[in-house]
mmCIF file of C-alpha atoms and ligand atoms in Angstrom:
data_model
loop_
_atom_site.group_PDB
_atom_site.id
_atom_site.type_symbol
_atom_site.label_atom_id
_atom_site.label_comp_id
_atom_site.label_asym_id
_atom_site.label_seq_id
_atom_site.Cartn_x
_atom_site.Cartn_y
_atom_site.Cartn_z
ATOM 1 C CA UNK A 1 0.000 0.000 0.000
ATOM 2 C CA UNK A 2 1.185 3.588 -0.808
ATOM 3 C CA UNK A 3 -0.338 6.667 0.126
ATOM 4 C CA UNK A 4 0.005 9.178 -2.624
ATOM 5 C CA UNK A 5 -0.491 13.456 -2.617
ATOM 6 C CA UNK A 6 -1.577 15.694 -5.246
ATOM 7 C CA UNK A 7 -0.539 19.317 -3.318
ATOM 8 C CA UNK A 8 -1.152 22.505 -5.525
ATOM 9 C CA UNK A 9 -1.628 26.106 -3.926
ATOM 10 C CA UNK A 10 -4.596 25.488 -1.885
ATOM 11 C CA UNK A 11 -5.493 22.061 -1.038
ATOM 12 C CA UNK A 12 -3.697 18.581 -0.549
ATOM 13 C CA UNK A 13 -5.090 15.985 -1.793
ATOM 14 C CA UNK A 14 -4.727 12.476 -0.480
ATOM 15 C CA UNK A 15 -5.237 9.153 -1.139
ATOM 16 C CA UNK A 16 -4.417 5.591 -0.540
ATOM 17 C CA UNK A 17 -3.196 3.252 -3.423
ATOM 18 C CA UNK A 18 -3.417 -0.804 -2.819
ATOM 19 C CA UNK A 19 -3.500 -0.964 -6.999
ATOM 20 C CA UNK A 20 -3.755 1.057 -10.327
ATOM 21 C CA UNK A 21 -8.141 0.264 -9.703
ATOM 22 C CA UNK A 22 -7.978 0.983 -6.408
ATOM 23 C CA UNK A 23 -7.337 4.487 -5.172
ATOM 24 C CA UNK A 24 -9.625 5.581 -2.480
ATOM 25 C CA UNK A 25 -8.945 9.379 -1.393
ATOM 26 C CA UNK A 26 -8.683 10.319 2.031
ATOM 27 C CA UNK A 27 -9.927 14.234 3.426
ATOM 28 C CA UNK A 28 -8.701 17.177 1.724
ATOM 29 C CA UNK A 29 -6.517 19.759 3.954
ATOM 30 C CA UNK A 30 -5.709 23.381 2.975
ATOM 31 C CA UNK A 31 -1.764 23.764 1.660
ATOM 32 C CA UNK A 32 -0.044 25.822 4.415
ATOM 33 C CA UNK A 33 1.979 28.255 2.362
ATOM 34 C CA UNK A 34 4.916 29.304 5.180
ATOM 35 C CA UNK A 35 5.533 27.144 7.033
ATOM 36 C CA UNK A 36 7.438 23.910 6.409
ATOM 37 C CA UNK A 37 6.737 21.934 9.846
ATOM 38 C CA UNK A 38 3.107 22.625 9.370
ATOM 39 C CA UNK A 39 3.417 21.554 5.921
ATOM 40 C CA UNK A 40 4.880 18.340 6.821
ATOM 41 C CA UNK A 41 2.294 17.400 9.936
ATOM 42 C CA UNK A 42 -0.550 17.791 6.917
ATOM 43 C CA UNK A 43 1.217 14.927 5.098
ATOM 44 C CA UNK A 44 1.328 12.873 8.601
ATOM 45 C CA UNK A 45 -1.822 13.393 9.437
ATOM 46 C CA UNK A 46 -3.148 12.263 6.078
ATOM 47 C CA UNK A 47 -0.872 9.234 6.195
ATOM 48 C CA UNK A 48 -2.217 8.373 9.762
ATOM 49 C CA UNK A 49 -6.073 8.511 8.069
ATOM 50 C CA UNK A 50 -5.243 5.787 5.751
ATOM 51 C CA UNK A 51 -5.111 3.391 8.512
ATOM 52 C CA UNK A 52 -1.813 1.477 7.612
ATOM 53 C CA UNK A 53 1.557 1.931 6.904
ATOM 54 C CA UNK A 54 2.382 2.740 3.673
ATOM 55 C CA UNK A 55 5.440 1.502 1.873
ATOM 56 C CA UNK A 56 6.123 4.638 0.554
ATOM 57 C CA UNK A 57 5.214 8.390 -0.187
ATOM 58 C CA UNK A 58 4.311 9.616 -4.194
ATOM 59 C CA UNK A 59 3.570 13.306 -4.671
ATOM 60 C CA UNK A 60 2.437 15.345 -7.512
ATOM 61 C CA UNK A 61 3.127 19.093 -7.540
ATOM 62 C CA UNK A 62 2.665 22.084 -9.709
ATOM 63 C CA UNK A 63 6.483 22.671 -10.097
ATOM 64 C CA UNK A 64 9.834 20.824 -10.929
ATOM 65 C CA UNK A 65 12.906 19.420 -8.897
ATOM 66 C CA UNK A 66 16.524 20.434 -10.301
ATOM 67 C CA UNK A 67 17.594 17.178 -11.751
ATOM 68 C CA UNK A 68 21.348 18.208 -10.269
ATOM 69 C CA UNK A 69 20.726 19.442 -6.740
ATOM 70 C CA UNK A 70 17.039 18.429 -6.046
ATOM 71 C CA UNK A 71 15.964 22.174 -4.953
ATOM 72 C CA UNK A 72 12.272 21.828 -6.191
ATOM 73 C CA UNK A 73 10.807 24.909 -8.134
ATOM 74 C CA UNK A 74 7.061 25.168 -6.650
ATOM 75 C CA UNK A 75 6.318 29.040 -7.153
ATOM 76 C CA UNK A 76 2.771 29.323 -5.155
ATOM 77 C CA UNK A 77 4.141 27.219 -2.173
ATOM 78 C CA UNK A 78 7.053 29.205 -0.443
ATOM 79 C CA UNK A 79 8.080 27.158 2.364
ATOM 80 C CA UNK A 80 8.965 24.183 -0.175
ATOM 81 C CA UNK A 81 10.062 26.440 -2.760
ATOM 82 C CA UNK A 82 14.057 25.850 -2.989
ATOM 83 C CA UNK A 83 13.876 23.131 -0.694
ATOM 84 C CA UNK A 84 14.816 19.599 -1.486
ATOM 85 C CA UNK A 85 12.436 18.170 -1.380
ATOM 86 C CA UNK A 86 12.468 14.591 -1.663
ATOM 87 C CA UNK A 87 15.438 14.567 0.949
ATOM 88 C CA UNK A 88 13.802 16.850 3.408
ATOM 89 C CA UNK A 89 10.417 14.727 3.413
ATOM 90 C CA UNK A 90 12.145 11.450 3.688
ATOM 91 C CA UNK A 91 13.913 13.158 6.458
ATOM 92 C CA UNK A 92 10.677 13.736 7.962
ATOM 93 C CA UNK A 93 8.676 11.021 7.599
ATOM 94 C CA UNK A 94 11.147 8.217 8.025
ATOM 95 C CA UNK A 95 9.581 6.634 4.643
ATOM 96 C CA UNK A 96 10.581 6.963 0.868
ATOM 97 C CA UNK A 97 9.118 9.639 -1.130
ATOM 98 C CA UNK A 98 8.817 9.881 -4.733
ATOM 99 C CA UNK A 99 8.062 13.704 -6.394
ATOM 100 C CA UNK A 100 6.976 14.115 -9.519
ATOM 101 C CA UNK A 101 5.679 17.245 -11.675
ATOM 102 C CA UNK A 102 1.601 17.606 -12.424
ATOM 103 C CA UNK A 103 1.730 16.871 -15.980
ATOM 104 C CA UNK A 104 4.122 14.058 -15.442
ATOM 105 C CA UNK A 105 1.727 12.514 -13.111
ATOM 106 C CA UNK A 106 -1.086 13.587 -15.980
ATOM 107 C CA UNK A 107 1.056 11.812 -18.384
ATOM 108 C CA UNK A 108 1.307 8.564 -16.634
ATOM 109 C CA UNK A 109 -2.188 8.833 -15.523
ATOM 110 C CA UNK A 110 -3.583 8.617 -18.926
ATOM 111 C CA UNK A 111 -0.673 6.226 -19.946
ATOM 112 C CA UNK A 112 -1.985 3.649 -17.352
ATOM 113 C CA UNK A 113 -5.685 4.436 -17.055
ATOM 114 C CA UNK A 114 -6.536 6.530 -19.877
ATOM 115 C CA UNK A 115 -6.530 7.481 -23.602
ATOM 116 C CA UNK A 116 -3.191 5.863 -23.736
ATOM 117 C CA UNK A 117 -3.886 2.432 -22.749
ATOM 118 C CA UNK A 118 -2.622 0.352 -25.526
ATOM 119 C CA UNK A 119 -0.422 2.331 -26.534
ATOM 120 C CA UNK A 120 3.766 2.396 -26.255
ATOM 121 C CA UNK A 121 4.613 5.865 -26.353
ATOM 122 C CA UNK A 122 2.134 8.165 -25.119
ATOM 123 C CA UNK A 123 2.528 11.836 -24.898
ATOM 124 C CA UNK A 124 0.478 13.751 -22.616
ATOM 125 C CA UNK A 125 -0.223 17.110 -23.553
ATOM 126 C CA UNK A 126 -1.660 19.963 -20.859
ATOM 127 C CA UNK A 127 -3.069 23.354 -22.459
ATOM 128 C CA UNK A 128 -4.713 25.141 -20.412
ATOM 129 C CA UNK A 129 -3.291 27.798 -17.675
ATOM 130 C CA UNK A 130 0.436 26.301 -19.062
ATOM 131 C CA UNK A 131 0.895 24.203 -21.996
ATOM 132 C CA UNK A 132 3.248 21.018 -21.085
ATOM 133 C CA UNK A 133 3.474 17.483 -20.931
ATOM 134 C CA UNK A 134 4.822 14.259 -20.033
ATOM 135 C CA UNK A 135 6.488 11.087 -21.637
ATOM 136 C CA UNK A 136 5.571 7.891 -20.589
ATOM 137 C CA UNK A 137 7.359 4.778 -22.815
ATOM 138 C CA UNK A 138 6.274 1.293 -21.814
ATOM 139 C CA UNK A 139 4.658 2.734 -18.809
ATOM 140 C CA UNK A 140 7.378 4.307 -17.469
ATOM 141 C CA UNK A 141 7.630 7.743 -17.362
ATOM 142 C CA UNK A 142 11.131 9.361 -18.933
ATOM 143 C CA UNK A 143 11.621 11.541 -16.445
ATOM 144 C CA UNK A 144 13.356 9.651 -13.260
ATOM 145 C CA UNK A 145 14.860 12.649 -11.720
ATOM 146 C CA UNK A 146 13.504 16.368 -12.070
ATOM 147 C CA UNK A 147 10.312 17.521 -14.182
ATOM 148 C CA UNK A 148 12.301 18.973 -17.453
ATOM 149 C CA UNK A 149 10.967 15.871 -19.980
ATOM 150 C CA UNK A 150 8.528 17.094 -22.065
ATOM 151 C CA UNK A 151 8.274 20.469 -21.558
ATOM 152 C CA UNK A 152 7.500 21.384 -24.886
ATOM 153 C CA UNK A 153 5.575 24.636 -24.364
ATOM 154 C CA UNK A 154 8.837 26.818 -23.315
ATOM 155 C CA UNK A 155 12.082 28.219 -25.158
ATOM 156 C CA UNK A 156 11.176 30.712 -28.138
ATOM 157 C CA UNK A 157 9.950 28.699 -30.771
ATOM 158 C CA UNK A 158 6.456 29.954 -31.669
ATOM 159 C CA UNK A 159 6.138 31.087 -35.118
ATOM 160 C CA UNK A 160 6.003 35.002 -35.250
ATOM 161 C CA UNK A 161 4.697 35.066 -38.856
ATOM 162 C CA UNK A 162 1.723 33.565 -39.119
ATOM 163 C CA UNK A 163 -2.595 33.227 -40.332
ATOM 164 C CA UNK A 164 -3.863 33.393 -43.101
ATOM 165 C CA UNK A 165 -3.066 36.045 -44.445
ATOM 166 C CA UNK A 166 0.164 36.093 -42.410
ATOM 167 C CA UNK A 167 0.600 38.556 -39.675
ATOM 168 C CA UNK A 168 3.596 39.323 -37.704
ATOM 169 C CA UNK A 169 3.121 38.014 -34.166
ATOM 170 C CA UNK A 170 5.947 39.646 -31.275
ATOM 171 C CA UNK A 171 7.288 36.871 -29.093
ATOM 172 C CA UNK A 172 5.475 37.722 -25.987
ATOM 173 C CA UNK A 173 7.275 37.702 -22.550
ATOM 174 C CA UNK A 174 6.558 33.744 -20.789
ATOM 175 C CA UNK A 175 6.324 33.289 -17.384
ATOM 176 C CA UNK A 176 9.607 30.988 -17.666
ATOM 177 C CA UNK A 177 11.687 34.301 -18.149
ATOM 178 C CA UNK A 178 11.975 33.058 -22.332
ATOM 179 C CA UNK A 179 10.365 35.060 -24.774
ATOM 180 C CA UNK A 180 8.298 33.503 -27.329
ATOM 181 C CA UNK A 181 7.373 30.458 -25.963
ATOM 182 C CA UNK A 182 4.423 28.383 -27.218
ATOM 183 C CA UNK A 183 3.345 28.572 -23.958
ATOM 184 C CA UNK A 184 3.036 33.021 -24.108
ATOM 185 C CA UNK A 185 0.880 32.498 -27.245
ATOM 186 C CA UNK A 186 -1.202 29.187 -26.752
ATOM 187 C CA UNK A 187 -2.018 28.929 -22.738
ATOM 188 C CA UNK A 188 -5.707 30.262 -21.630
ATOM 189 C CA UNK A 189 -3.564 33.789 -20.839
ATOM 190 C CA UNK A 190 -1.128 33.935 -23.580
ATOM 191 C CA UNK A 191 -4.787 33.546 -26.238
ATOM 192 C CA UNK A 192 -6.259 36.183 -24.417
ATOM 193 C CA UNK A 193 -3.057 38.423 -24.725
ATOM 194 C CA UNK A 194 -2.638 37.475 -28.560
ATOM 195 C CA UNK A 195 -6.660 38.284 -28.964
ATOM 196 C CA UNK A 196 -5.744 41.531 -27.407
ATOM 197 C CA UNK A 197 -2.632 42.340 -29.336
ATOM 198 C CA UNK A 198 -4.772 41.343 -32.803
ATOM 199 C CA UNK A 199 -7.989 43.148 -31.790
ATOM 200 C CA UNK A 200 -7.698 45.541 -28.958
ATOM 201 C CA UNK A 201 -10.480 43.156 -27.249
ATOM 202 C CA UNK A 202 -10.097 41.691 -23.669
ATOM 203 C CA UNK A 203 -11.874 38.476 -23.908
ATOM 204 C CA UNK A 204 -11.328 35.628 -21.740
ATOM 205 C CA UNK A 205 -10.028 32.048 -23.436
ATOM 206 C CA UNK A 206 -13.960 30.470 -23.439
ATOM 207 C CA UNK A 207 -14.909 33.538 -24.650
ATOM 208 C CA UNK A 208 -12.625 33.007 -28.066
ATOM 209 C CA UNK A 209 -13.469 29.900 -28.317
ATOM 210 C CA UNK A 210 -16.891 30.626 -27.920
ATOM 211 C CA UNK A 211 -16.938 33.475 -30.373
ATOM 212 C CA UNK A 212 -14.849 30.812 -33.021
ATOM 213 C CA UNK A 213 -17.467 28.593 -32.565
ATOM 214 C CA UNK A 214 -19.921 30.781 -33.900
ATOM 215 C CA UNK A 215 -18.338 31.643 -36.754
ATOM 216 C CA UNK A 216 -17.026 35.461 -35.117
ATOM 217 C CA UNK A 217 -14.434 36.897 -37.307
ATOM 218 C CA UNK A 218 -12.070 37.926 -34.858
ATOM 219 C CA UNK A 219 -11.951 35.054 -32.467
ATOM 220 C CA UNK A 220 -11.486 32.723 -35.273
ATOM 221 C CA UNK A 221 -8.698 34.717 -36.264
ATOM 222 C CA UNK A 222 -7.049 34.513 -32.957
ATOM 223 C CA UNK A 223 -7.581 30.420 -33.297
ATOM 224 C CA UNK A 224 -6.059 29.626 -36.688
ATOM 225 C CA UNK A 225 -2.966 31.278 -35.173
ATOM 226 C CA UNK A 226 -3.252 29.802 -31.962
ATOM 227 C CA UNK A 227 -3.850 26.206 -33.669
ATOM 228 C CA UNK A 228 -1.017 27.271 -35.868
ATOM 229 C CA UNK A 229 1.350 28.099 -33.568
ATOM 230 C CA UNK A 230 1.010 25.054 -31.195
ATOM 231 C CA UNK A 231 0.323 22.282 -33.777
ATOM 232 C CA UNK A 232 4.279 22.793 -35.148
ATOM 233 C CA UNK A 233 6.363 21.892 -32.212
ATOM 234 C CA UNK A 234 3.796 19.516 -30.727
ATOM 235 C CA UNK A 235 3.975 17.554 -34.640
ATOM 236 C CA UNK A 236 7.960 17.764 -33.768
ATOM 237 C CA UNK A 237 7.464 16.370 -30.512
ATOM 238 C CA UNK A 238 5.423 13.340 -32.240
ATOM 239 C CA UNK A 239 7.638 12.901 -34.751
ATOM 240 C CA UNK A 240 11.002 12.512 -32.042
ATOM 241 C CA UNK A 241 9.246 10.457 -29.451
ATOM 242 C CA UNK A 242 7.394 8.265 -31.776
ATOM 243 C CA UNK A 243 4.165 8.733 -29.755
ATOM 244 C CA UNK A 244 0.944 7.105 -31.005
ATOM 245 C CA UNK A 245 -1.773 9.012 -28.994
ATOM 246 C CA UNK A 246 -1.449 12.575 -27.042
ATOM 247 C CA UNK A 247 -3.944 12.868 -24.759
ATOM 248 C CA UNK A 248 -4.730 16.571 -23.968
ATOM 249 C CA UNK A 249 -5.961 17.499 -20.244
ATOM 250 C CA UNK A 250 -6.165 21.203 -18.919
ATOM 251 C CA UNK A 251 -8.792 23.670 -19.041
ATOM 252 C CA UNK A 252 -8.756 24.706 -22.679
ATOM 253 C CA UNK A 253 -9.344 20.613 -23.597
ATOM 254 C CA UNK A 254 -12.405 21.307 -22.763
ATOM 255 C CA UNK A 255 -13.162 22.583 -26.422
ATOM 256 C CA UNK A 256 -13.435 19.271 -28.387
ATOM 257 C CA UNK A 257 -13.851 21.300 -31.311
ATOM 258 C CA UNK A 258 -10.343 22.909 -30.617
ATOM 259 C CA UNK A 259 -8.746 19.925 -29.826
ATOM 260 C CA UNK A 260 -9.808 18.766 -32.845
ATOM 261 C CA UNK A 261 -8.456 21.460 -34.775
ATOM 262 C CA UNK A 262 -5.411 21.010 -32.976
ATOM 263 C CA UNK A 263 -5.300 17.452 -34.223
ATOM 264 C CA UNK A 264 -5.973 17.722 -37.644
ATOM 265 C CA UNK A 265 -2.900 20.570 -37.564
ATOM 266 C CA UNK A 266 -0.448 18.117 -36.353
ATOM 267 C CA UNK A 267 -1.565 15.341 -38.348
ATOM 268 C CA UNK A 268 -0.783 17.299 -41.288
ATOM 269 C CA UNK A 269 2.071 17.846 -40.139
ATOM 270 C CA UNK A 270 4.143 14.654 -39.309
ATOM 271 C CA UNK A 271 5.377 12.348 -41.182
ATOM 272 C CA UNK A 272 3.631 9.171 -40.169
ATOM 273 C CA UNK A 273 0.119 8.595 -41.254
ATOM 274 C CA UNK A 274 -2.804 8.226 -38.957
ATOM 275 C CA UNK A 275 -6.037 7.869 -40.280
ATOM 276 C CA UNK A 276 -7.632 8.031 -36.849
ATOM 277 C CA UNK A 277 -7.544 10.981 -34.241
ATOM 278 C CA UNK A 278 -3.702 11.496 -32.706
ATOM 279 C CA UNK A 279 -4.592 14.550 -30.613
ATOM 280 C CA UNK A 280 -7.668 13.455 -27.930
ATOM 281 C CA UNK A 281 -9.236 14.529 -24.910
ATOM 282 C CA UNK A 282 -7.842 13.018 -21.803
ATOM 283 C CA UNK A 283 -9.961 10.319 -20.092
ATOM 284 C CA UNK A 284 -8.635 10.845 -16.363
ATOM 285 C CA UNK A 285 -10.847 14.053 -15.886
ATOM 286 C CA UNK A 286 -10.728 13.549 -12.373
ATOM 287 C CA UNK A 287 -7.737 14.145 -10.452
ATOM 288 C CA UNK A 288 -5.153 13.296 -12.576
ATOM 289 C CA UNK A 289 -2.791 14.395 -10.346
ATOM 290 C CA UNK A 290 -3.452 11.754 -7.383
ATOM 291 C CA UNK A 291 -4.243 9.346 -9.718
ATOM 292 C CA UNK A 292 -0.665 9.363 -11.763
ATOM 293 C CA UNK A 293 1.048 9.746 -8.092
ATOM 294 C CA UNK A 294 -0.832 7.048 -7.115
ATOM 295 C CA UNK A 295 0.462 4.746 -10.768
ATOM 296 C CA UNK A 296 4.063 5.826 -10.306
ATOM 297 C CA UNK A 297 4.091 4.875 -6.191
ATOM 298 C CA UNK A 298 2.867 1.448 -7.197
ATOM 299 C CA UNK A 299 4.986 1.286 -9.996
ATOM 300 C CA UNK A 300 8.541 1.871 -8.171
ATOM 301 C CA UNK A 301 6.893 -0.211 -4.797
ATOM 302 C CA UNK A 302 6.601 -2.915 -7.326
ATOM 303 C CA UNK A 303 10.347 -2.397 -8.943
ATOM 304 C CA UNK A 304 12.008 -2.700 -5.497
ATOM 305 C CA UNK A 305 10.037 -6.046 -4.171
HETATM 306 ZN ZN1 LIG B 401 8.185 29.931 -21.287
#
């Protein structure tokens, strides 16, 4: 039995894990932002709810652990910002504890239980509030140490030329520090910014997809670049890894219609033939996170017996 953790900025979420079909969660708590100790007696007192003693610790989080020193990068939590992490919590809790980033866990969790089942190389693809992803080969995810794997949605690759006809796009200033990056022009934010820049309209992201939906000139305007812009480097990231299916979670896969743009963008794209939908809404709507924690806990309890 494992007990796994999906913590983001205001809640942890617990569960406990006897196999990939049996994850029963356990209370939420609210994620105490300051303070480490306190941070640390939420995760025992979870553990002490699911009634046994787990054989280790898995934990998804909104962030990324330096594959080199271990100092996680988890920007709304403070007190484990900079920390290492997986060394300070084993510290604490006297059991092992495995860390992996959100979309990882995403990744895995559709890998195992999801759109990817079947398949050998699955790519897992989040746009919504941040566009990234995971890798997950054979059912293990390539990405043993850190959270840098599949990242496709940063460094300053989105097209600035682009639509039809072509308009100059600026690289707009990421959240990473990068300019440029998929992510500035295809997250919720960076399609609202782009919708502004084109129009001089502050709309929110369901609102453009809304309006391209019905056929509004301007929002669909903003799409075909948006769909442009992301369907190049996520075709490159197909063609590299080989993957067979991307399942897409995150708030703007809501939209089957723009996933389904999306899709028929990067099938065009790359240079293998599908005849059958490549790009597809993720399965594991609910609480990815815990659930991929939950797959990866099991996964390395399993290696190790
Ligand atoms: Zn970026």
């Amino acid at each position: 039995m494992i007990v796994c953790f999906d913590i983001g900025g205001t809640a942890i979420k617990g569960a406990v894990a006897h196999a990939p079909e049996d994850v029963r969660p356990l209370p939420r708590r609210p994620t105490p932002l300051q303070d480490f100790d306190a941070f640390v007696q939420v995760l025992r007192d979870t553990i002490a709810e699911s009634g046994g003693a787990p054989e280790c610790i898995a934990i998804s989080i909104a962030g990324v652990l330096d594959p080199d020193s271990g100092a996680a990068t988890v920007a709304n939590i403070p007190c484990i910002h900079g920390r290492r992490l997986v060394a300070d919590l084993e510290a604490a809790l006297a059991l092992p504890v495995i860390v992996a980033n959100d979309a990882d866990c995403f990744a895995i969790a559709e890998a195992g239980l999801g759109a990817g089942r079947g398949h050998r190389v699955v790519f897992g693809a989040i746009i919504g509030s941040g566009v990234g992803g995971g890798l997950v080969i054979d059912g293990r995810l390539i990405n043993s140490h850190g959270g840098f794997a599949g990242e496709w949605g940063h460094g300053p690759v989105a097209a600035t030329r682009t639509g039809n006809p072509p308009l100059e796009i600026p690289r707009f200033q990421c959240g990473c520090g990068l300019k440029g990056c998929v992510d500035a022009t295809c997250s919720a934010r960076g399609m609202e910014t782009l919708h502004m820049h084109l129009h001089g309209e502050r709309l929110t992201s369901e609102e453009i997809i809304a309006g391209w939906d019905a056929g509004e000139l301007k929002a669909s305007q903003t799409i075909d670049i948006v769909v442009d812009v992301i369907a190049s480097p996520l075709a490159l990231v197909i063609n590299v890894t080989g993957a067979t299916i991307v399942p897409v979670g995150g708030g703007l896969s809501n939209s089957r219609t723009f996933l389904q743009a999306i899709d028929a963008a990067v099938r065009a794209r790359i240079l293998r033939r599908f005849d059958r939908p490549l790009v597809v809404p993720a399965l594991c709507t609910v609480e990815p996170g815990l659930l991929g924690a939950a797959l990866l806990g099991l996964t390395a309890n399993h290696q190790k017996e």
